[in-house]
CSV table of C-alpha atoms in Angstrom, one decimal:
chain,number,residue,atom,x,y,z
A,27,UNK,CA,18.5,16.4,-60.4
A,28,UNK,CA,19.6,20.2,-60.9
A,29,UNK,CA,17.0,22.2,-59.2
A,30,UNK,CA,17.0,25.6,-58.4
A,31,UNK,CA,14.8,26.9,-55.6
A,32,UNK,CA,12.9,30.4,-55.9
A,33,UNK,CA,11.7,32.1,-53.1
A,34,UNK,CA,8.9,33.3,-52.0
A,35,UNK,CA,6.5,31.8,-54.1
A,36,UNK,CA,4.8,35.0,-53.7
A,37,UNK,CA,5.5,38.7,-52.1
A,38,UNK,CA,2.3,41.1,-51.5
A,39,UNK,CA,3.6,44.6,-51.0
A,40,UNK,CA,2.2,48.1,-50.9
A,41,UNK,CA,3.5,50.6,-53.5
A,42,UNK,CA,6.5,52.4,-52.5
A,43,UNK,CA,7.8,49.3,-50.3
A,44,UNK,CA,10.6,47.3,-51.6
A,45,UNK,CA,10.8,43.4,-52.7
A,46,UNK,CA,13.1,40.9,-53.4
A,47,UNK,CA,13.4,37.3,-54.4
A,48,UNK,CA,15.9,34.9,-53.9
A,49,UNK,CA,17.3,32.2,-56.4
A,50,UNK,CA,19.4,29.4,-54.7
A,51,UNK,CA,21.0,26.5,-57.2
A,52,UNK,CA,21.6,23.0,-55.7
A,53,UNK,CA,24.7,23.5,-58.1
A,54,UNK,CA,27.5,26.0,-59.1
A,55,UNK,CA,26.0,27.9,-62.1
A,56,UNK,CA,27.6,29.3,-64.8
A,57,UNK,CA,25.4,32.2,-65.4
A,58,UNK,CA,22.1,32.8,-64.0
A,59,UNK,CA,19.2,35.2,-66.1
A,60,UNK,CA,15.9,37.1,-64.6
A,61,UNK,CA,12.9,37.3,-66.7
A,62,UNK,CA,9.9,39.1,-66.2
A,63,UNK,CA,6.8,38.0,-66.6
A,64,UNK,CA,3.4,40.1,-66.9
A,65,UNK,CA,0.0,38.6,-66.0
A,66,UNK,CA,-1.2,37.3,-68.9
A,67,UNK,CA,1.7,37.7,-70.8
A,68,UNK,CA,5.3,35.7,-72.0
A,69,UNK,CA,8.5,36.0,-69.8
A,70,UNK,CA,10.4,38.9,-70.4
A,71,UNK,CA,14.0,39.0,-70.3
A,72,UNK,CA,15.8,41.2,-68.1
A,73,UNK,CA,19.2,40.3,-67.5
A,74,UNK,CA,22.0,37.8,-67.2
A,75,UNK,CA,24.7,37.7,-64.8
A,76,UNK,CA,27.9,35.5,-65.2
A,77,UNK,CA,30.6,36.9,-63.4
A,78,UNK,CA,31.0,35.3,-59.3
A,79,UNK,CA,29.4,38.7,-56.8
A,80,UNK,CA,28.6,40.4,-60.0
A,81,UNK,CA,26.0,43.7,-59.2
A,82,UNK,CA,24.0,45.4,-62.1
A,83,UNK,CA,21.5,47.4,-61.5
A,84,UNK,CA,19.2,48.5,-64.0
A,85,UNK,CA,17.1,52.1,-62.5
A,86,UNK,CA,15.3,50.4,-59.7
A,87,UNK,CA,16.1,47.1,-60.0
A,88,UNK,CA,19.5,45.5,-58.6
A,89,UNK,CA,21.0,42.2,-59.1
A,90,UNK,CA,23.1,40.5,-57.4
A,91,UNK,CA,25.1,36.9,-58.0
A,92,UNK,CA,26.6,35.0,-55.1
A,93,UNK,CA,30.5,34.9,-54.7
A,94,UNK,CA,30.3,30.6,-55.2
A,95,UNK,CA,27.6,31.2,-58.7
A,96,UNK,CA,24.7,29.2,-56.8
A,97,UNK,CA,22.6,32.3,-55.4
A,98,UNK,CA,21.3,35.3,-57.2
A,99,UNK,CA,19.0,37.9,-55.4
A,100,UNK,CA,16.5,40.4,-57.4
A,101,UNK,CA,15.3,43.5,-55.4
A,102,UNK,CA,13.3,46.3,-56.4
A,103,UNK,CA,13.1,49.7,-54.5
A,104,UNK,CA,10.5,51.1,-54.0
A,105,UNK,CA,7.6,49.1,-56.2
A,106,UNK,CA,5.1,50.9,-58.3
A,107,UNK,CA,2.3,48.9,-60.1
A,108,UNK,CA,4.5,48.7,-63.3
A,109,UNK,CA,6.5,46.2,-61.7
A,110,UNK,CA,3.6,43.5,-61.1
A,111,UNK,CA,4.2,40.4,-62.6
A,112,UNK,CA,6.2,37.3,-61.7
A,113,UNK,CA,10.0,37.6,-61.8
A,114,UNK,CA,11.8,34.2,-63.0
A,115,UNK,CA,15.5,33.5,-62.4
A,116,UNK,CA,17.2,31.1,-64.6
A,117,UNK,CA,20.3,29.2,-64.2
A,118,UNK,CA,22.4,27.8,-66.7
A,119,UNK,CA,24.4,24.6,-65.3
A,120,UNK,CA,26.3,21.8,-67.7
A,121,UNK,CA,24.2,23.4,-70.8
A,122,UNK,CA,20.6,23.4,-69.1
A,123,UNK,CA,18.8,26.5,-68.3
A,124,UNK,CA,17.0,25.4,-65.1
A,125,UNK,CA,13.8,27.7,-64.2
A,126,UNK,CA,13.0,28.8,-60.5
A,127,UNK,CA,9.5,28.5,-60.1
A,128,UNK,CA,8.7,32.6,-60.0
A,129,UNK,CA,8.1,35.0,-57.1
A,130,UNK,CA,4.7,36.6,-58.0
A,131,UNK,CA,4.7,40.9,-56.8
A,132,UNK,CA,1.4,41.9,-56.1
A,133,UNK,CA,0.8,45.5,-55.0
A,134,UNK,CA,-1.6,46.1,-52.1
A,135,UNK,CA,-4.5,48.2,-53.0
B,127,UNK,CA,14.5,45.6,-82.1
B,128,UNK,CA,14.6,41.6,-81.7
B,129,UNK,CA,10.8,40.5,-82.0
B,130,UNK,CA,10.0,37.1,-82.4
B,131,UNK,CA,6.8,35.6,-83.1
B,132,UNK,CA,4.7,33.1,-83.0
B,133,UNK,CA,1.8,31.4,-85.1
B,134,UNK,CA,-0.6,30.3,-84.8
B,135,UNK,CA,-1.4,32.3,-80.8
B,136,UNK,CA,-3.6,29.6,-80.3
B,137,UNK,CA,-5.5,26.4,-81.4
B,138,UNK,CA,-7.6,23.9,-81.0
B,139,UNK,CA,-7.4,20.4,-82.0
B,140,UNK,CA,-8.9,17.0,-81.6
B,141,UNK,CA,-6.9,14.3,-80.0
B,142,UNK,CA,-4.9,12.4,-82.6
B,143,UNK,CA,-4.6,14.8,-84.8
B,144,UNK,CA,-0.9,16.8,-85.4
B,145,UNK,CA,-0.3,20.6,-84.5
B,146,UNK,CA,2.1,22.8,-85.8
B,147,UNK,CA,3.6,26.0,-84.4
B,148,UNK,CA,6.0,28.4,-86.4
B,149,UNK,CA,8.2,30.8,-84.3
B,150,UNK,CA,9.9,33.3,-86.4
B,151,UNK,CA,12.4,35.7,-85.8
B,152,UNK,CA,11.5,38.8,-87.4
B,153,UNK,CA,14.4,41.3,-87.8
B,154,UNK,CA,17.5,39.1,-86.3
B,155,UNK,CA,19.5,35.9,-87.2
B,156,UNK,CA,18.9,33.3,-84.5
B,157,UNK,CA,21.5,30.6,-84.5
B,158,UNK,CA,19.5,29.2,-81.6
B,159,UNK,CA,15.9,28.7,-80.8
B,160,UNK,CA,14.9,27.3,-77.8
B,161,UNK,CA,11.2,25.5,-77.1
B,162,UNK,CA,9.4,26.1,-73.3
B,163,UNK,CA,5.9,24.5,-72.1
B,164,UNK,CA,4.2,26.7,-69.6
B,165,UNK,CA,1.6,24.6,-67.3
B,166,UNK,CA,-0.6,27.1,-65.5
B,167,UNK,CA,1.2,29.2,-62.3
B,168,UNK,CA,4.1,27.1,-63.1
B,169,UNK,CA,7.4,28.0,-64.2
B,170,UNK,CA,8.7,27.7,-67.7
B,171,UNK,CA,9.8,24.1,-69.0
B,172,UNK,CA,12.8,23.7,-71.5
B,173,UNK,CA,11.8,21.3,-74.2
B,174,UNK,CA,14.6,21.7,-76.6
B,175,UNK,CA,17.1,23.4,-78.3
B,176,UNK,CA,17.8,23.6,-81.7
B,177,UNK,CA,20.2,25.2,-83.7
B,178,UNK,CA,19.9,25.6,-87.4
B,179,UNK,CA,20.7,22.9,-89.8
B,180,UNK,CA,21.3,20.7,-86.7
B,181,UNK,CA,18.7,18.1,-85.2
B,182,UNK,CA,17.3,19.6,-81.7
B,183,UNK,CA,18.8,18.6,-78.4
B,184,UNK,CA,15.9,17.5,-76.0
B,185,UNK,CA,16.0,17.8,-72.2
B,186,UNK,CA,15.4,14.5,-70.2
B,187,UNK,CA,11.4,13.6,-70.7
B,188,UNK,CA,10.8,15.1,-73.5
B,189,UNK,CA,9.8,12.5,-76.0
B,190,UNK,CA,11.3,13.4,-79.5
B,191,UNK,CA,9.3,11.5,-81.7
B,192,UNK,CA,6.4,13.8,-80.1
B,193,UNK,CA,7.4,17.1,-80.5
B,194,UNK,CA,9.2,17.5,-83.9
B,195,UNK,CA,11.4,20.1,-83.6
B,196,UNK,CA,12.6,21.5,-87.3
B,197,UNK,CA,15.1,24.7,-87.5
B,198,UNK,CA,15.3,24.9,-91.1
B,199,UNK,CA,16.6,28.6,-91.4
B,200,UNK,CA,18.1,31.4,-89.3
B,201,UNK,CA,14.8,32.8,-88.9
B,202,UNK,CA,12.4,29.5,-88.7
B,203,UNK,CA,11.5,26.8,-86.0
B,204,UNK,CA,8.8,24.7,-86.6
B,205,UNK,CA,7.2,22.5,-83.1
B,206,UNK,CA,5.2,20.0,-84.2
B,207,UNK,CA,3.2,17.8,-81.8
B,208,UNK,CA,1.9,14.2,-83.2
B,209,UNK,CA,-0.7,12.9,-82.5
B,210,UNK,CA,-1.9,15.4,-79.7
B,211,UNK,CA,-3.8,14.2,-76.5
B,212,UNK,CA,-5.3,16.1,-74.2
B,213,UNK,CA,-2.5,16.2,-71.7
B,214,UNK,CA,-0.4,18.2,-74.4
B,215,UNK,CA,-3.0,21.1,-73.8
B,216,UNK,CA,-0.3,23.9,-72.9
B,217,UNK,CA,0.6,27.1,-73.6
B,218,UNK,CA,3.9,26.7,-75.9
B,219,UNK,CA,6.6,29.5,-75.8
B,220,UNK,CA,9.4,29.9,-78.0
B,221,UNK,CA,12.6,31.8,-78.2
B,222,UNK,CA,15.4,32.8,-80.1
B,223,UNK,CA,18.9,33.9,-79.1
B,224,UNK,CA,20.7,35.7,-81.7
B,225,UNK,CA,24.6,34.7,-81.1
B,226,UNK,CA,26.3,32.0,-79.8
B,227,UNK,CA,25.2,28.3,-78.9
B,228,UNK,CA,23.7,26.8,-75.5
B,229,UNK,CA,27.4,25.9,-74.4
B,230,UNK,CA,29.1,28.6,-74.6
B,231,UNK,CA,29.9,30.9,-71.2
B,232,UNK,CA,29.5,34.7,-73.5
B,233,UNK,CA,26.8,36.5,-72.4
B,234,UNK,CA,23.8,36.1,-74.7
B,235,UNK,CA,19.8,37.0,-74.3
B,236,UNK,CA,17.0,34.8,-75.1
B,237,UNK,CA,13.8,37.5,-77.2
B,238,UNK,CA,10.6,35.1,-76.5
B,239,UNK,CA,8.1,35.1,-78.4
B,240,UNK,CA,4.2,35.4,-77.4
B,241,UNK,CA,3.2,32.1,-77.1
B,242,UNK,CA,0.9,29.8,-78.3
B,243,UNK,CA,-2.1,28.0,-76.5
B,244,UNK,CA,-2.9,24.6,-77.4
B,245,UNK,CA,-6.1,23.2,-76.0
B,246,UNK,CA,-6.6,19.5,-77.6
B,247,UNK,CA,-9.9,18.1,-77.0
């Protein structure tokens, strides 16, 4: 079936470094969304790209969608432990939204 | 702006009994509400969608005559779940989108709302 693959699973980093996670769809998606997701509480949406090598960035966050619509890549500069929480990308493909599994950001004490 | 809830945030149960969960859409329209189960660490699950005054469109699994999905207004979705077991123990999310369908290409968001735990003993 559709699957799309998140990567990693998780990404421990101390504050100030950057992250990123990595969405790849075994199919061409027609839009792909990022959610947010604190501990403990529901998913958060963030944003939704459609367009193919589409770049929005929203203050420290950038995200990107692949020139063929089957990769999307989240990266956050320079962390600060307001961004913990697990980031979910969603792809929408023949009317499903398929769910990456989540990269989990945890800040290094 | 766009705040959906949810009620009850969670509930017990013993098996065989039925559950329901309201998710409302408190200061928006929502032509679409969309239904997620959240195991533990895992990702979200899509349910169903349902638009209003239209029977609910189930993804592949989901057993329909289960999980009674009712969208009876442009503010109301109902979920209820027959004759619980204790396998149906999830937490139970909800969402609305306030324009536009599931199809359609147009950029649209998804406001979830807080969840609900269901623990069925």
């Amino acid at each position: 079936g559709q699957q799309v693959m998140q990567i990693p699973q998780y990404q421990h980093v101390q504050e100030g470094e950057d992250f990123t996670t990595y969405c790849n769809s075994s199919t061409t998606l027609s839009n792909i969304q990022w959610y947010k997701q604190r501990p403990g509480g529901h998913p958060v949406f963030l944003i939704q790209l459609v367009k193919s090598g589409e770049v929005k960035k929203q203050k420290r966050l950038t995200f990107q969608f692949g020139e063929a619509k089957k990769n999307s890549s989240l990266h956050i500069t320079a962390t600060q432990t307001t961004d913990v929480g697990t980031y979910f990308c969603a792809g929408r493909s023949n009317y499903q939204l398929i769910w990456g599994a989540g990269t989990k950001l945890i800040i290094k004490p | 702006g766009a705040v959906v809830s949810q009620h009850p945030s969670w509930v017990i149960c013993k098996s065989g009994t039925s559950v329901k969960i309201e998710c409302r859409s408190l200061d928006f329209q929502a032509t679409t509400m969309f239904w997620y189960r959240q195991f533990p660490k895992q990702s979200l699950m899509l349910m169903a969608t349902s638009n209003e005054g239209s029977k609910a469109t189930y993804e592949q699994g989901v057993e329909k005559d289960k999980f009674l999905i009712n969208h009876a207004s442009l503010t109301l979705s109902t979920l209820t779940v027959t004759s619980a077991h204790p396998e149906d123990s999830s937490f139970y999310i909800c969402s609305a989108s306030p324009q536009g369908s599931a199809g359609l290409l147009s950029s649209y968001e998804q406001y979830f709302g807080p969840g609900t735990r269901l623990t069925v003993t």
